[in-house]
CSV table of N, CA, C and O in Angstrom, one decimal:
chain,number,residue,atom,x,y,z
A,14,GLN,N,97.3,83.1,128.6
A,14,GLN,CA,97.1,84.5,127.9
A,14,GLN,C,97.3,85.3,128.1
A,14,GLN,O,98.3,85.7,128.9
A,15,VAL,N,96.9,86.8,127.9
A,15,VAL,CA,96.9,87.8,127.9
A,15,VAL,C,96.3,88.9,128.4
A,15,VAL,O,95.0,88.5,127.7
A,16,GLN,N,96.4,89.9,129.3
A,16,GLN,CA,95.2,90.5,129.4
A,16,GLN,C,96.0,92.0,129.5
A,16,GLN,O,97.1,92.4,129.3
A,17,VAL,N,95.0,93.0,128.8
A,17,VAL,CA,95.3,94.6,128.6
A,17,VAL,C,94.1,95.3,129.2
A,17,VAL,O,92.8,95.3,129.6
A,18,VAL,N,94.6,96.1,130.0
A,18,VAL,CA,94.1,97.2,131.3
A,18,VAL,C,94.5,98.6,130.9
A,18,VAL,O,95.6,98.9,130.7
A,19,GLU,N,93.4,99.5,130.7
A,19,GLU,CA,93.8,100.9,130.9
A,19,GLU,C,93.3,101.2,132.1
A,19,GLU,O,92.3,101.0,132.5
A,20,SER,N,93.8,102.4,132.0
A,20,SER,CA,93.7,103.3,133.3
A,20,SER,C,94.0,104.9,133.5
A,20,SER,O,94.4,105.1,132.2
A,21,GLY,N,93.1,105.4,134.0
A,21,GLY,CA,93.6,106.7,134.3
A,21,GLY,C,92.5,107.8,133.7
A,21,GLY,O,92.8,108.9,133.3
A,22,GLY,N,91.3,107.1,133.2
A,22,GLY,CA,90.4,108.2,132.9
A,22,GLY,C,89.7,108.6,133.8
A,22,GLY,O,90.1,108.6,135.2
A,23,GLY,N,88.9,110.0,133.7
A,23,GLY,CA,88.0,110.4,134.4
A,23,GLY,C,87.8,111.9,134.1
A,23,GLY,O,87.3,112.0,133.2
A,24,LEU,N,87.2,112.9,135.1
A,24,LEU,CA,86.1,113.8,134.6
A,24,LEU,C,87.4,114.9,134.8
A,24,LEU,O,88.2,115.3,136.1
A,25,VAL,N,87.5,115.8,133.7
A,25,VAL,CA,88.7,116.6,133.4
A,25,VAL,C,87.9,118.3,133.0
A,25,VAL,O,87.1,117.9,132.1
A,26,GLN,N,88.4,119.4,133.5
A,26,GLN,CA,87.7,120.3,133.0
A,26,GLN,C,88.3,120.8,131.7
A,26,GLN,O,89.6,120.2,131.3
A,27,PRO,N,87.5,121.4,130.9
A,27,PRO,CA,88.1,122.0,129.5
A,27,PRO,C,89.6,122.8,129.6
A,27,PRO,O,89.4,123.2,130.6
A,28,GLY,N,90.2,122.2,128.5
A,28,GLY,CA,92.0,123.0,129.1
A,28,GLY,C,92.8,122.0,129.7
A,28,GLY,O,94.1,122.2,129.7
A,29,GLY,N,92.3,120.8,130.2
A,29,GLY,CA,93.1,120.2,131.3
A,29,GLY,C,94.1,119.2,130.5
A,29,GLY,O,93.8,119.2,129.4
A,30,SER,N,94.2,118.2,131.3
A,30,SER,CA,95.4,117.1,131.1
A,30,SER,C,95.2,116.0,131.7
A,30,SER,O,94.6,116.1,132.6
A,31,LEU,N,95.3,114.9,130.9
A,31,LEU,CA,95.3,113.9,131.8
A,31,LEU,C,96.2,112.7,130.8
A,31,LEU,O,96.8,112.6,129.7
A,32,LYS,N,96.3,111.9,131.8
A,32,LYS,CA,97.4,110.5,131.3
A,32,LYS,C,96.7,109.3,131.5
A,32,LYS,O,96.1,108.7,132.7
A,33,LEU,N,96.6,108.6,130.5
A,33,LEU,CA,96.1,107.3,130.2
A,33,LEU,C,97.3,106.3,129.7
A,33,LEU,O,98.3,106.3,129.3
A,34,SER,N,97.1,104.9,130.9
A,34,SER,CA,98.1,103.7,130.7
A,34,SER,C,97.4,102.6,130.2
A,34,SER,O,95.9,102.6,130.4
A,35,CYS,N,98.0,102.1,129.3
A,35,CYS,CA,97.6,100.9,128.8
A,35,CYS,C,98.9,99.9,128.9
A,35,CYS,O,99.9,99.8,128.8
A,36,ALA,N,98.2,98.8,129.9
A,36,ALA,CA,99.4,97.7,130.2
A,36,ALA,C,99.1,96.4,130.1
A,36,ALA,O,97.7,95.7,130.0
A,37,ALA,N,100.0,95.8,129.2
A,37,ALA,CA,99.5,94.3,129.1
A,37,ALA,C,100.2,93.5,129.9
A,37,ALA,O,101.7,93.5,130.4
A,38,SER,N,99.9,92.4,130.0
A,38,SER,CA,100.7,91.4,130.8
A,38,SER,C,99.6,89.5,130.4
A,38,SER,O,98.9,89.8,129.7
A,39,GLY,N,101.0,88.8,130.8
A,39,GLY,CA,100.6,87.6,130.5
A,39,GLY,C,101.7,86.7,129.8
A,39,GLY,O,102.4,87.3,130.2
A,40,SER,N,101.4,86.1,128.9
A,40,SER,CA,102.3,85.1,128.5
A,40,SER,C,102.7,85.9,126.8
A,40,SER,O,102.2,85.4,125.6
A,41,ILE,N,103.4,86.9,127.5
A,41,ILE,CA,103.9,87.8,126.0
A,41,ILE,C,105.1,87.6,126.0
A,41,ILE,O,106.0,87.6,126.4
A,42,ARG,N,105.2,87.3,124.6
A,42,ARG,CA,106.7,87.1,124.0
A,42,ARG,C,107.2,88.3,123.4
A,42,ARG,O,108.5,88.5,123.4
A,43,HIS,N,106.1,89.2,122.8
A,43,HIS,CA,107.0,90.1,121.8
A,43,HIS,C,106.0,91.2,121.9
A,43,HIS,O,104.6,90.5,121.0
A,44,ILE,N,106.1,92.3,122.0
A,44,ILE,CA,105.2,93.3,121.6
A,44,ILE,C,105.3,93.7,120.4
A,44,ILE,O,106.1,94.5,120.1
A,45,VAL,N,104.4,93.9,119.2
A,45,VAL,CA,104.6,94.8,118.0
A,45,VAL,C,103.9,96.3,118.0
A,45,VAL,O,105.1,97.1,118.0
A,46,ALA,N,103.1,96.3,118.4
A,46,ALA,CA,102.3,97.8,118.5
A,46,ALA,C,101.4,97.6,119.4
A,46,ALA,O,101.1,96.9,119.7
A,47,THR,N,101.0,99.1,119.7
A,47,THR,CA,100.3,99.6,120.7
A,47,THR,C,99.4,100.5,119.9
A,47,THR,O,100.0,101.9,119.6
A,48,ARG,N,98.1,100.3,120.0
A,48,ARG,CA,97.2,101.5,119.4
A,48,ARG,C,96.3,102.1,120.5
A,48,ARG,O,95.7,101.4,120.8
A,49,TRP,N,96.0,103.2,119.9
A,49,TRP,CA,94.9,104.0,121.0
A,49,TRP,C,94.0,104.3,120.6
A,49,TRP,O,94.2,105.1,119.3
A,50,TYR,N,92.9,104.5,120.4
A,50,TYR,CA,91.7,104.4,120.0
A,50,TYR,C,90.4,105.3,120.9
A,50,TYR,O,90.6,105.0,122.3
A,51,ARG,N,89.4,105.8,120.7
A,51,ARG,CA,88.4,106.3,121.3
A,51,ARG,C,87.6,106.4,120.6
A,51,ARG,O,87.2,106.4,119.2
A,52,GLN,N,86.4,106.1,121.4
A,52,GLN,CA,85.2,106.0,120.6
A,52,GLN,C,83.9,106.5,121.9
A,52,GLN,O,83.6,106.5,122.7
A,53,VAL,N,82.8,107.3,120.6
A,53,VAL,CA,81.4,108.0,121.3
A,53,VAL,C,80.5,107.0,121.0
A,53,VAL,O,80.6,106.5,119.7
A,54,PRO,N,79.6,106.7,121.6
A,54,PRO,CA,78.1,106.0,120.9
A,54,PRO,C,77.9,106.6,119.9
A,54,PRO,O,77.5,107.9,119.9
A,55,GLY,N,77.8,106.0,119.3
A,55,GLY,CA,76.9,105.9,117.4
A,55,GLY,C,77.9,106.4,117.1
A,55,GLY,O,77.3,106.8,115.6
A,56,LYS,N,79.0,107.0,117.3
A,56,LYS,CA,79.7,106.7,116.2
A,56,LYS,C,81.4,105.8,116.0
A,56,LYS,O,81.1,105.1,116.8
A,57,PHE,N,82.0,105.5,114.8
A,57,PHE,CA,83.0,104.8,114.3
A,57,PHE,C,83.8,104.9,115.2
A,57,PHE,O,84.5,106.1,116.1
A,58,ARG,N,84.8,103.9,115.9
A,58,ARG,CA,86.1,104.2,116.8
A,58,ARG,C,86.9,104.4,116.2
A,58,ARG,O,87.3,104.2,115.3
A,59,GLU,N,87.6,105.7,116.7
A,59,GLU,CA,89.1,106.7,116.3
A,59,GLU,C,90.3,106.2,116.4
A,59,GLU,O,90.2,106.3,118.0
A,60,LEU,N,91.2,106.2,115.7
A,60,LEU,CA,92.5,105.9,116.0
A,60,LEU,C,93.3,107.2,116.2
A,60,LEU,O,92.9,108.1,115.6
A,61,LEU,N,93.8,107.3,117.5
A,61,LEU,CA,94.5,108.4,117.8
A,61,LEU,C,95.7,108.7,117.4
A,61,LEU,O,96.5,109.5,116.9
A,62,ALA,N,96.9,107.2,117.7
A,62,ALA,CA,97.8,107.0,118.2
A,62,ALA,C,98.3,105.7,118.0
A,62,ALA,O,98.0,104.8,118.4
A,63,THR,N,99.6,105.4,117.0
A,63,THR,CA,100.2,104.2,117.2
A,63,THR,C,101.5,104.0,117.4
A,63,THR,O,102.4,105.0,117.4
A,64,VAL,N,102.1,103.1,118.7
A,64,VAL,CA,103.3,103.4,118.8
A,64,VAL,C,103.9,101.8,118.5
A,64,VAL,O,103.3,101.0,119.0
A,65,PHE,N,105.1,102.1,117.4
A,65,PHE,CA,105.8,100.5,117.6
A,65,PHE,C,106.9,100.2,118.2
A,65,PHE,O,107.9,101.4,118.8
A,66,THR,N,107.1,99.0,118.7
A,66,THR,CA,108.2,98.7,119.6
A,66,THR,C,109.4,99.3,119.1
A,66,THR,O,110.2,99.5,120.3
A,67,GLY,N,109.5,99.2,117.7
A,67,GLY,CA,110.7,99.7,117.1
A,67,GLY,C,111.0,101.4,117.4
A,67,GLY,O,112.1,101.5,117.4
A,68,GLY,N,110.2,101.9,118.1
A,68,GLY,CA,110.2,103.2,118.2
A,68,GLY,C,109.2,104.4,117.4
A,68,GLY,O,109.2,105.6,118.0
A,69,MET,N,109.2,103.9,116.7
A,69,MET,CA,108.1,105.1,115.5
A,69,MET,C,106.7,105.2,116.2
A,69,MET,O,106.4,104.5,116.6
A,70,ILE,N,106.3,106.7,116.1
A,70,ILE,CA,105.1,106.9,117.1
A,70,ILE,C,104.4,108.0,115.7
A,70,ILE,O,104.8,108.9,115.3
A,71,THR,N,103.1,107.6,115.8
A,71,THR,CA,102.4,108.3,114.4
A,71,THR,C,101.1,108.7,115.7
A,71,THR,O,100.5,108.0,116.7
A,72,PHE,N,100.7,110.0,115.2
A,72,PHE,CA,99.7,110.6,115.7
A,72,PHE,C,98.6,111.0,114.8
A,72,PHE,O,99.0,111.4,113.8
A,73,GLU,N,97.5,110.7,115.0
A,73,GLU,CA,96.5,111.0,114.1
A,73,GLU,C,96.3,112.9,114.1
A,73,GLU,O,96.4,113.6,115.1
A,74,ASP,N,95.2,113.2,112.9
A,74,ASP,CA,95.3,114.5,113.1
A,74,ASP,C,94.6,115.5,114.7
A,74,ASP,O,94.9,116.5,115.2
A,75,SER,N,93.7,114.6,114.9
A,75,SER,CA,92.9,115.0,116.1
A,75,SER,C,93.1,115.1,117.4
A,75,SER,O,93.0,116.0,118.2
A,76,VAL,N,94.5,114.9,117.6
A,76,VAL,CA,95.3,115.1,118.6
A,76,VAL,C,96.6,115.4,118.1
A,76,VAL,O,97.4,115.7,119.5
A,77,LYS,N,97.0,115.4,116.9
A,77,LYS,CA,98.3,115.8,116.5
A,77,LYS,C,98.9,117.3,117.5
A,77,LYS,O,97.7,118.3,117.5
A,78,GLY,N,99.6,117.3,118.1
A,78,GLY,CA,100.4,118.6,118.8
A,78,GLY,C,99.7,118.5,120.1
A,78,GLY,O,99.7,119.4,121.1
A,79,ARG,N,98.9,117.7,120.8
A,79,ARG,CA,98.2,117.6,121.8
A,79,ARG,C,98.2,116.5,122.7
A,79,ARG,O,98.4,116.2,124.2
A,80,ALA,N,99.3,115.6,122.1
A,80,ALA,CA,99.1,114.3,122.8
A,80,ALA,C,100.4,113.8,122.8
A,80,ALA,O,101.4,114.1,121.7
A,81,THR,N,100.9,113.1,123.9
A,81,THR,CA,102.2,112.6,123.8
A,81,THR,C,102.6,111.2,124.3
A,81,THR,O,101.4,110.9,125.0
A,82,ILE,N,103.2,110.2,123.6
A,82,ILE,CA,103.3,109.0,124.0
A,82,ILE,C,104.8,108.5,125.1
A,82,ILE,O,105.9,108.8,124.7
A,83,SER,N,104.8,107.9,126.0
A,83,SER,CA,105.4,107.6,126.5
A,83,SER,C,105.7,105.6,127.0
A,83,SER,O,104.0,105.5,126.8
A,84,ARG,N,106.9,105.3,127.1
A,84,ARG,CA,106.5,103.8,127.5
A,84,ARG,C,107.5,103.3,128.6
A,84,ARG,O,108.6,104.2,128.8
A,85,ASP,N,106.6,102.5,129.4
A,85,ASP,CA,107.4,101.6,130.1
A,85,ASP,C,108.0,100.2,130.0
A,85,ASP,O,107.0,99.2,130.0
A,86,SER,N,108.7,99.8,129.0
A,86,SER,CA,108.8,98.9,128.1
A,86,SER,C,109.0,97.3,129.4
A,86,SER,O,108.4,96.4,129.2
A,87,ALA,N,109.9,97.6,130.4
A,87,ALA,CA,109.5,96.8,131.8
A,87,ALA,C,108.3,96.3,132.1
A,87,ALA,O,108.5,95.4,132.4
A,88,LYS,N,107.3,97.3,132.2
A,88,LYS,CA,106.1,97.2,132.4
A,88,LYS,C,105.3,96.6,131.3
A,88,LYS,O,103.9,96.7,131.4
A,89,ASN,N,105.7,96.7,130.3
A,89,ASN,CA,104.7,96.6,128.8
A,89,ASN,C,103.7,97.8,129.0
A,89,ASN,O,102.2,96.9,128.6
A,90,THR,N,104.2,98.8,129.5
A,90,THR,CA,103.0,99.9,129.3
A,90,THR,C,103.1,101.0,128.6
A,90,THR,O,104.5,101.0,128.3
A,91,VAL,N,102.0,101.4,127.9
A,91,VAL,CA,102.3,102.7,127.0
A,91,VAL,C,101.5,104.0,127.4
A,91,VAL,O,100.5,103.4,128.0
A,92,TYR,N,101.9,105.1,127.6
A,92,TYR,CA,101.0,106.0,127.9
A,92,TYR,C,100.7,107.0,127.2
A,92,TYR,O,101.4,107.3,126.2
A,93,LEU,N,99.6,107.5,127.2
A,93,LEU,CA,99.2,108.4,126.2
A,93,LEU,C,98.8,110.0,127.5
A,93,LEU,O,97.8,109.6,128.1
A,94,GLN,N,99.2,111.0,127.0
A,94,GLN,CA,99.5,112.1,127.5
A,94,GLN,C,98.4,113.1,126.9
A,94,GLN,O,98.7,113.5,125.6
A,95,MET,N,97.6,113.5,127.1
A,95,MET,CA,96.5,114.3,126.5
A,95,MET,C,96.3,115.7,127.1
A,95,MET,O,95.9,115.6,128.3
A,96,ASN,N,96.6,116.6,126.4
A,96,ASN,CA,96.2,118.1,126.9
A,96,ASN,C,95.4,118.6,126.4
A,96,ASN,O,94.8,118.7,125.4
A,97,ASN,N,95.4,120.1,126.9
A,97,ASN,CA,94.3,121.1,126.1
A,97,ASN,C,93.1,120.6,125.5
A,97,ASN,O,92.3,120.3,124.8
A,98,LEU,N,92.5,119.6,126.9
A,98,LEU,CA,90.9,119.0,126.4
A,98,LEU,C,90.2,119.6,126.4
A,98,LEU,O,90.0,120.7,126.7
A,99,LYS,N,89.4,119.0,125.3
A,99,LYS,CA,88.1,119.8,124.8
A,99,LYS,C,86.9,118.8,125.0
A,99,LYS,O,87.0,117.8,125.3
A,100,PRO,N,85.7,119.3,125.0
A,100,PRO,CA,84.7,118.6,125.6
A,100,PRO,C,84.0,117.4,124.3
A,100,PRO,O,83.7,116.3,124.3
A,101,GLU,N,84.8,118.3,123.3
A,101,GLU,CA,84.7,117.0,122.0
A,101,GLU,C,85.7,115.7,122.1
A,101,GLU,O,85.4,114.9,121.0
A,102,ASP,N,86.6,116.0,123.0
A,102,ASP,CA,87.5,114.8,123.6
A,102,ASP,C,86.9,113.7,124.3
A,102,ASP,O,87.2,112.5,124.7
A,103,THR,N,85.4,114.0,124.7
A,103,THR,CA,84.7,112.7,125.9
A,103,THR,C,84.8,112.0,125.1
A,103,THR,O,84.1,112.0,123.6
A,104,ALA,N,84.7,110.6,125.7
A,104,ALA,CA,84.8,109.5,124.7
A,104,ALA,C,85.3,108.3,126.1
A,104,ALA,O,85.7,108.6,126.8
A,105,VAL,N,85.4,106.8,125.3
A,105,VAL,CA,85.9,105.9,126.1
A,105,VAL,C,87.1,105.8,125.5
A,105,VAL,O,87.1,105.4,124.5
A,106,TYR,N,88.2,105.9,126.2
A,106,TYR,CA,89.5,105.5,125.4
A,106,TYR,C,90.3,103.7,125.8
A,106,TYR,O,89.7,103.6,127.0
A,107,CYS,N,90.6,103.6,124.4
A,107,CYS,CA,91.1,101.7,124.6
A,107,CYS,C,91.7,101.8,123.9
A,107,CYS,O,92.4,102.8,123.1
A,108,CYS,N,92.6,101.0,124.5
A,108,CYS,CA,94.1,100.1,123.6
A,108,CYS,C,94.3,98.9,122.8
A,108,CYS,O,93.4,98.0,123.7
A,109,CYS,N,94.7,98.9,122.0
A,109,CYS,CA,94.9,97.3,121.1
A,109,CYS,C,96.2,97.3,121.0
A,109,CYS,O,96.8,98.2,120.5
A,110,VAL,N,96.8,95.9,121.4
A,110,VAL,CA,98.3,95.5,121.4
A,110,VAL,C,98.5,94.8,120.9
A,110,VAL,O,97.9,93.4,120.5
A,111,SER,N,99.4,94.5,119.8
A,111,SER,CA,99.4,93.7,119.0
A,111,SER,C,100.7,93.1,119.3
A,111,SER,O,101.9,93.7,119.8
A,112,LEU,N,100.8,91.5,119.7
A,112,LEU,CA,102.1,90.8,120.3
A,112,LEU,C,102.2,89.4,119.6
A,112,LEU,O,101.0,89.0,119.4
A,113,VAL,N,103.0,88.7,120.2
A,113,VAL,CA,103.5,87.6,119.7
A,113,VAL,C,103.2,86.7,121.4
A,113,VAL,O,103.9,87.5,121.8
A,114,MET,N,102.6,85.6,121.2
A,114,MET,CA,102.6,85.0,122.4
A,114,MET,C,103.5,84.1,122.6
A,114,MET,O,104.2,83.6,121.5
A,115,GLN,N,104.1,83.6,123.9
A,115,GLN,CA,104.9,83.0,124.0
A,115,GLN,C,104.4,81.5,123.6
A,115,GLN,O,103.6,80.8,123.6
A,116,GLY,N,105.5,80.9,122.7
A,116,GLY,CA,105.1,79.8,122.3
A,116,GLY,C,104.4,79.9,120.6
A,116,GLY,O,104.2,78.9,120.6
A,117,THR,N,104.5,80.7,120.2
A,117,THR,CA,103.6,81.0,118.7
A,117,THR,C,104.3,81.8,118.0
A,117,THR,O,105.5,82.6,118.7
A,118,ASP,N,104.0,82.0,116.5
A,118,ASP,CA,105.1,82.9,115.5
A,118,ASP,C,104.3,84.3,115.7
A,118,ASP,O,104.7,85.2,114.8
A,119,GLY,N,102.9,84.0,115.3
A,119,GLY,CA,101.9,84.5,115.0
A,119,GLY,C,101.7,86.0,115.4
A,119,GLY,O,101.3,86.0,116.8
A,120,ASN,N,101.1,87.7,114.9
A,120,ASN,CA,100.4,88.6,115.8
A,120,ASN,C,99.3,88.2,116.0
A,120,ASN,O,99.0,87.8,115.4
A,121,ARG,N,99.1,88.6,117.3
A,121,ARG,CA,97.4,88.9,117.4
A,121,ARG,C,97.1,90.0,118.2
A,121,ARG,O,97.9,90.6,119.0
A,122,ASP,N,95.8,90.1,118.3
A,122,ASP,CA,95.5,91.6,118.6
A,122,ASP,C,94.8,91.6,119.7
A,122,ASP,O,93.8,90.5,120.0
A,123,PHE,N,95.0,92.3,120.8
A,123,PHE,CA,94.5,92.1,122.5
A,123,PHE,C,93.9,93.6,122.9
A,123,PHE,O,94.5,94.2,122.7
A,124,TRP,N,92.5,93.4,123.2
A,124,TRP,CA,92.0,94.7,123.4
A,124,TRP,C,91.7,94.7,125.2
A,124,TRP,O,91.2,94.3,125.4
A,125,GLY,N,91.9,95.9,125.3
A,125,GLY,CA,91.5,96.6,126.6
A,125,GLY,C,90.2,96.7,127.0
A,125,GLY,O,89.5,96.9,125.9
A,126,GLN,N,89.2,96.9,128.2
A,126,GLN,CA,88.0,97.8,128.2
A,126,GLN,C,87.6,98.7,128.2
A,126,GLN,O,86.5,99.3,127.6
A,127,GLY,N,88.7,99.6,128.3
A,127,GLY,CA,88.7,101.3,127.8
A,127,GLY,C,88.3,101.6,129.2
A,127,GLY,O,88.2,101.1,130.7
A,128,THR,N,88.4,103.2,129.1
A,128,THR,CA,88.4,103.7,130.3
A,128,THR,C,87.8,105.2,129.9
A,128,THR,O,88.1,105.9,128.8
A,129,GLN,N,86.8,105.7,130.6
A,129,GLN,CA,85.6,106.6,130.3
A,129,GLN,C,86.8,108.0,130.6
A,129,GLN,O,86.9,108.4,131.6
A,130,VAL,N,86.7,108.8,129.5
A,130,VAL,CA,87.5,110.0,129.6
A,130,VAL,C,85.9,111.2,129.6
A,130,VAL,O,85.5,111.5,128.3
A,131,THR,N,86.0,112.5,130.3
A,131,THR,CA,84.8,113.5,130.6
A,131,THR,C,85.2,114.5,130.5
A,131,THR,O,86.1,115.0,131.8
A,132,ILE,N,85.1,115.1,129.5
A,132,ILE,CA,85.8,116.3,129.5
A,132,ILE,C,84.4,117.7,129.8
A,132,ILE,O,83.5,117.9,128.9
A,133,ASP,N,84.2,118.3,130.9
A,133,ASP,CA,83.3,119.0,131.3
A,133,ASP,C,83.5,120.3,132.7
A,133,ASP,O,84.7,119.6,133.2
A,134,SER,N,83.1,121.1,132.5
A,134,SER,CA,83.1,122.3,133.5
A,134,SER,C,81.9,122.3,134.3
A,134,SER,O,82.4,122.4,135.3
């Protein structure tokens, strides 16, 4: 099986920064991509960034210029650094890892439970 766990959320003052992590573990043969999302109750889940294992990274307009991505391939972990945080960034942040499991050929998506980020003074 595969597990995806996010961590790093918490309470941050406006203008502050936060580094979130998304770690995948288990029977992983190959990770294709990792996507970061956030969701506010009553609203659609919002895509923030996509990291392809080949190296390409894309950011959505809502976080472009305020977010950076780093990776630790040995740990199957992707980090999302968010800067200049605003109250409207308050949400549950979660990641989705698209990967190929050991002994299989097709892609599957695995989601974590999410981590709460609250921006408040």
